Coordinates of C-alpha atoms in Angstrom, one line a residue:
M15 CA 104.8 231.4 138.7
I16 CA 101.4 232.7 137.5
R17 CA 98.6 231.7 139.8
F18 CA 94.9 232.1 138.8
S19 CA 92.8 231.8 142.0
Q20 CA 89.0 231.6 141.8
F21 CA 89.0 234.5 139.4
S22 CA 85.9 235.6 137.5
L23 CA 85.4 238.0 134.6
M24 CA 82.3 239.5 132.9
R25 CA 82.4 241.2 129.6
G26 CA 79.2 243.1 129.3
T27 CA 76.5 240.6 130.3
K28 CA 78.5 237.6 129.3
P29 CA 80.5 235.7 132.0
L30 CA 83.8 234.6 130.5
F31 CA 85.4 233.1 133.6
D32 CA 83.7 231.8 136.7
K33 CA 85.9 231.0 139.7
A34 CA 88.7 229.6 137.5
D35 CA 91.9 228.2 138.9
A36 CA 95.2 227.3 137.2
T37 CA 98.9 227.5 137.7
V38 CA 101.7 228.3 135.1
N39 CA 105.2 227.5 136.3
P40 CA 108.3 229.6 135.3
G41 CA 109.8 228.6 132.0
E42 CA 106.7 226.7 130.7
K43 CA 105.5 227.2 127.2
V44 CA 101.8 227.3 127.3
G45 CA 99.3 227.0 124.5
L46 CA 96.0 228.8 125.4
V47 CA 93.1 227.3 123.5
G48 CA 89.4 227.5 123.5
P49 CA 86.5 228.3 121.1
N50 CA 86.3 231.8 119.7
G51 CA 84.8 234.2 122.3
A52 CA 85.8 232.0 125.2
G53 CA 88.1 234.7 126.7
K54 CA 91.6 234.0 125.4
T55 CA 92.4 237.7 124.5
S56 CA 90.7 238.9 127.6
L57 CA 93.0 236.7 129.6
F58 CA 96.0 238.4 128.0
S59 CA 94.4 241.8 128.9
L60 CA 94.2 240.6 132.5
L61 CA 97.9 239.7 132.6
L62 CA 98.8 243.0 131.0
G63 CA 96.8 244.9 133.6
E64 CA 94.4 246.3 131.0
L65 CA 91.5 244.5 132.6
H66 CA 90.9 243.5 136.2
P67 CA 89.0 240.4 137.5
D68 CA 85.5 240.8 138.8
G69 CA 86.4 238.4 141.5
G70 CA 89.4 236.3 142.7
D71 CA 93.1 237.0 142.0
I72 CA 95.7 236.6 139.2
D73 CA 99.2 236.8 140.7
F74 CA 102.7 236.7 139.2
P75 CA 106.0 238.2 140.4
A76 CA 105.9 242.0 140.4
G77 CA 109.4 242.2 139.0
W78 CA 108.6 240.2 135.9
R79 CA 109.1 242.0 132.6
V80 CA 106.1 241.3 130.3
S81 CA 106.4 241.5 126.5
H82 CA 103.5 241.3 124.0
V83 CA 102.8 242.2 120.4
A84 CA 101.2 245.6 119.8
Q85 CA 98.1 245.4 117.6
E86 CA 98.6 248.7 115.8
T87 CA 101.6 250.2 114.1
P88 CA 101.8 253.9 113.4
A89 CA 102.9 255.1 110.0
L90 CA 106.3 256.3 111.1
D91 CA 109.2 257.6 109.0
R92 CA 111.5 255.6 111.4
P93 CA 113.6 252.9 109.7
A94 CA 112.4 249.4 110.3
I95 CA 115.7 248.4 112.0
E96 CA 115.4 251.3 114.5
Y97 CA 111.7 250.4 115.1
A98 CA 112.6 246.8 115.9
M99 CA 115.4 248.0 118.4
D100 CA 112.8 250.3 120.1
G101 CA 111.4 247.0 121.5
D102 CA 114.2 247.0 124.0
T103 CA 112.7 249.9 126.0
H104 CA 115.2 249.6 128.9
L105 CA 118.1 250.0 126.5
R106 CA 116.4 252.9 124.7
A107 CA 115.8 254.6 128.1
L108 CA 119.5 254.3 129.0
Q109 CA 120.5 255.6 125.6
A110 CA 118.2 258.6 125.9
E111 CA 119.5 259.5 129.4
L112 CA 123.1 259.2 128.2
A113 CA 122.4 261.5 125.2
E114 CA 120.7 264.1 127.4
L115 CA 123.6 264.1 129.9
E116 CA 126.2 264.4 127.1
A117 CA 124.4 267.3 125.6
T118 CA 124.7 269.4 128.8
P119 CA 127.7 270.9 130.5
Q120 CA 129.6 268.3 132.5
T121 CA 129.8 268.2 136.3
A122 CA 131.4 265.7 138.6
A123 CA 128.0 264.1 139.3
S124 CA 127.0 264.0 135.7
G125 CA 130.4 262.5 134.7
M126 CA 129.9 259.8 137.3
R127 CA 126.4 259.1 136.0
I128 CA 127.7 258.9 132.4
A129 CA 130.3 256.3 133.5
E130 CA 127.5 254.3 135.2
L131 CA 125.3 254.5 132.1
H132 CA 128.1 253.2 129.8
T133 CA 128.4 250.2 132.2
A134 CA 124.7 249.7 132.2
L135 CA 124.5 249.9 128.4
A136 CA 127.2 247.2 128.1
D137 CA 125.3 245.0 130.5
A138 CA 122.1 245.6 128.4
G139 CA 123.8 244.5 125.2
A140 CA 124.0 247.9 123.6
Y141 CA 126.9 246.9 121.4
T142 CA 125.1 243.9 119.9
V143 CA 121.6 245.3 119.7
R144 CA 121.8 246.1 116.0
S145 CA 123.0 242.6 115.1
R146 CA 120.3 241.0 117.2
A147 CA 117.7 243.2 115.6
E148 CA 119.0 242.2 112.1
Q149 CA 118.8 238.5 113.0
L150 CA 115.2 238.9 114.1
L151 CA 114.2 240.8 111.0
L152 CA 116.0 238.4 108.7
G153 CA 114.2 235.5 110.4
L154 CA 110.9 237.2 109.9
G155 CA 111.5 237.6 106.2
F156 CA 113.0 241.1 105.9
S157 CA 116.0 241.7 103.7
M158 CA 118.9 243.9 104.7
E159 CA 117.6 246.6 102.3
D160 CA 114.1 246.4 103.8
M161 CA 115.5 247.2 107.2
Q162 CA 116.4 250.7 106.0
H163 CA 113.0 251.5 104.7
S164 CA 110.6 253.5 106.9
V165 CA 107.8 251.7 108.8
A166 CA 105.2 253.7 106.8
T167 CA 106.3 252.0 103.5
F168 CA 105.2 248.5 104.7
S169 CA 101.8 246.9 104.3
G170 CA 99.7 246.0 107.4
G171 CA 100.9 242.4 107.4
W172 CA 104.6 243.4 107.3
R173 CA 104.0 246.0 110.0
M174 CA 102.6 243.2 112.2
R175 CA 105.9 241.4 111.6
L176 CA 107.7 244.5 112.8
N177 CA 105.6 244.5 116.0
L178 CA 106.4 240.9 116.5
A179 CA 110.1 241.7 116.1
Q180 CA 109.7 244.4 118.8
A181 CA 108.1 241.9 121.2
L182 CA 110.9 239.4 120.6
M183 CA 113.5 242.2 121.0
C184 CA 112.3 243.1 124.4
P185 CA 114.1 241.2 127.2
S186 CA 111.2 239.5 129.1
D187 CA 110.2 237.0 131.7
L188 CA 106.7 236.5 130.3
L189 CA 106.0 236.6 126.6
L190 CA 102.4 236.8 125.4
L191 CA 101.7 236.0 121.7
D192 CA 98.3 236.3 120.2
E193 CA 98.1 234.4 116.8
P194 CA 101.8 235.2 116.0
T195 CA 101.8 233.2 112.8
N196 CA 98.8 235.0 111.1
H197 CA 101.0 237.2 108.9
L198 CA 104.0 234.8 108.5
D199 CA 104.9 232.5 105.6
L200 CA 106.2 229.0 106.2
D201 CA 109.8 229.9 106.5
A202 CA 109.1 232.6 109.0
I203 CA 106.9 230.3 111.0
L204 CA 109.6 227.7 111.2
W205 CA 112.1 230.3 112.3
L206 CA 109.8 231.6 115.0
E207 CA 109.2 228.1 116.3
D208 CA 112.9 227.6 116.6
W209 CA 113.3 231.0 118.4
L210 CA 110.6 230.2 120.9
K211 CA 112.0 226.8 121.7
R212 CA 115.1 228.6 122.8
Y213 CA 113.3 231.3 124.7
S214 CA 114.1 231.0 128.4
G215 CA 111.1 232.8 129.9
T216 CA 107.5 231.8 130.4
L217 CA 105.6 231.8 127.1
I218 CA 101.8 231.9 126.6
V219 CA 100.6 231.7 123.0
I220 CA 97.2 231.8 121.4
S221 CA 97.1 230.0 118.1
H222 CA 94.8 228.0 115.9
D223 CA 97.8 226.4 114.2
R224 CA 98.0 223.0 115.8
D225 CA 101.3 222.1 114.1
F226 CA 102.8 225.3 115.6
L227 CA 101.5 224.5 119.1
D228 CA 102.7 220.9 118.7
G229 CA 106.2 222.2 118.0
I230 CA 106.5 224.6 121.0
A231 CA 103.9 224.0 123.7
N232 CA 104.6 221.7 126.7
V233 CA 101.4 222.7 128.5
I234 CA 97.9 223.4 127.2
L235 CA 95.5 225.6 129.1
H236 CA 92.0 225.0 127.8
I237 CA 89.2 227.5 128.5
D238 CA 86.1 225.4 128.9
D239 CA 82.8 226.6 130.3
G240 CA 84.3 229.4 132.3
K241 CA 87.1 227.3 133.7
L242 CA 90.8 226.8 133.0
R243 CA 91.8 223.2 132.6
R244 CA 95.5 222.3 132.4
Y245 CA 96.9 219.5 130.3
A246 CA 100.5 218.3 130.2
G247 CA 102.1 218.1 126.7
N248 CA 101.5 219.7 123.4
Y249 CA 98.2 220.1 121.5
S250 CA 98.0 216.6 120.1
A251 CA 98.5 215.3 123.7
F252 CA 95.7 217.6 124.9
E253 CA 93.4 216.2 122.2
R254 CA 94.1 212.6 123.3
Q255 CA 93.6 213.4 127.0
R256 CA 90.4 215.4 126.2
A257 CA 89.0 212.5 124.1
E258 CA 89.7 210.1 126.9
Q259 CA 87.9 212.3 129.4
V260 CA 84.9 212.6 127.1
T261 CA 84.8 208.8 126.8
V262 CA 85.1 208.3 130.6
M263 CA 82.5 211.0 131.3
Q264 CA 80.1 209.5 128.8
S265 CA 80.4 206.1 130.4
M266 CA 79.7 207.6 133.8
I267 CA 76.7 209.5 132.5
E268 CA 75.3 206.3 131.0
K269 CA 75.9 204.4 134.2
Q270 CA 74.2 207.1 136.2
A271 CA 71.2 207.0 133.8
R272 CA 70.8 203.3 134.3
R273 CA 71.1 203.7 138.1
R274 CA 68.5 206.5 138.0
A275 CA 66.1 204.4 135.9
H276 CA 66.5 201.4 138.2
L277 CA 65.7 203.6 141.3
E278 CA 62.7 205.3 139.6
A279 CA 61.3 201.9 138.6
Y280 CA 61.6 200.5 142.1
I281 CA 60.0 203.7 143.6
N282 CA 57.1 203.7 141.2
R283 CA 56.5 200.0 141.8
F284 CA 56.7 199.8 145.6
R285 CA 56.2 203.3 147.1
Y286 CA 52.5 202.6 147.9
K287 CA 53.0 199.1 149.2
A288 CA 53.2 199.0 153.0
T289 CA 55.8 196.2 153.1
K290 CA 58.1 198.1 150.7
A291 CA 57.4 201.7 151.5
R292 CA 60.4 202.2 153.7
Q293 CA 62.8 200.9 151.1
A294 CA 61.1 202.9 148.4
Q295 CA 61.4 206.1 150.5
S296 CA 65.1 205.4 151.0
R297 CA 65.6 205.0 147.3
L298 CA 63.7 208.2 146.7
K299 CA 66.0 210.1 149.0
A300 CA 69.0 208.6 147.2
L301 CA 67.6 209.7 143.8
E302 CA 67.0 213.2 145.1
K303 CA 70.6 213.4 146.3
M304 CA 72.0 212.1 143.1
E305 CA 73.9 215.0 141.3
A306 CA 73.4 215.0 137.6
L307 CA 76.7 214.7 135.7
A308 CA 77.2 217.4 133.1
P309 CA 78.8 216.1 129.9
L310 CA 82.1 217.6 128.8
R311 CA 81.4 220.1 126.0
V312 CA 82.9 219.0 122.8
A313 CA 83.5 221.4 119.9
T314 CA 81.1 220.9 117.1
G315 CA 82.7 218.8 114.4
F316 CA 82.8 219.8 110.8
S317 CA 84.2 218.5 107.5
F318 CA 85.0 220.0 104.1
D319 CA 86.5 218.8 100.9
F320 CA 87.9 220.3 97.7
P321 CA 86.7 219.2 94.3
E322 CA 89.4 217.6 92.1
P323 CA 90.7 220.2 89.7
E324 CA 90.8 219.4 86.0
S325 CA 94.4 220.4 85.8
S326 CA 97.0 221.7 88.2
P327 CA 99.6 224.5 87.8
N328 CA 103.2 223.6 87.5

């Protein structure tokens, strides 16, 4: 499991997380949500080891294989299908070692290692890797002909699809996806949703597409005022639970305000009367001890509409 324990993080002078706690269990599919600038991408960088918390701990099994989508794609002459297969770095390492051994004079030791590598390659799915890569690329909208084109010939959006294919190609225990639907059309989004439902590892995804999150997430982690708040269910369930919390909290705030007003009125009326001074002093102490309830922060609402067109295309 992933355990966030009292961790804090500053970015420049801005505190993103302040003694935040949360737990993600193995196999859960988590939607990470929060306003822009709340720290979603920074949280991914922490999990990837690119950032380190300023306080507290973030722990998950050291043996977990972590996969994520690269944000840049070099203009390579490498065919798209080969680039996608490069996502399986373990398999590529085995293939490279085998090629190196086969290119040198054989010894008893090297012959034994070559036999071991062939077994390891079979276990790693070397004989199905091309078909698996083809299925990924087809699902993401590439044609069989496209797969033979070099990476350099594709536009930025299609290169991001290739990076996504690499991430899905990599055998992983933890998959981190940051806005994976940004460069996808509807068919590719539906295919990706189906693929992620069948993914057996732990998934954490950042997305502003609520329909996508509704389709795959069974847990929502909400970044709220420097804390991580966990909600069971998909995004729609999170919104319902969040609205209920806001309603309850608002009721508690109003009740506290009435109580505070009652105490203040009593104190102002009787604090200087000898017969009531003790009771007024007692209420003053109660008022001083009363901790002000902070309302849950709610995202600012907005609305927009489109004017009716005079005519529509066919």
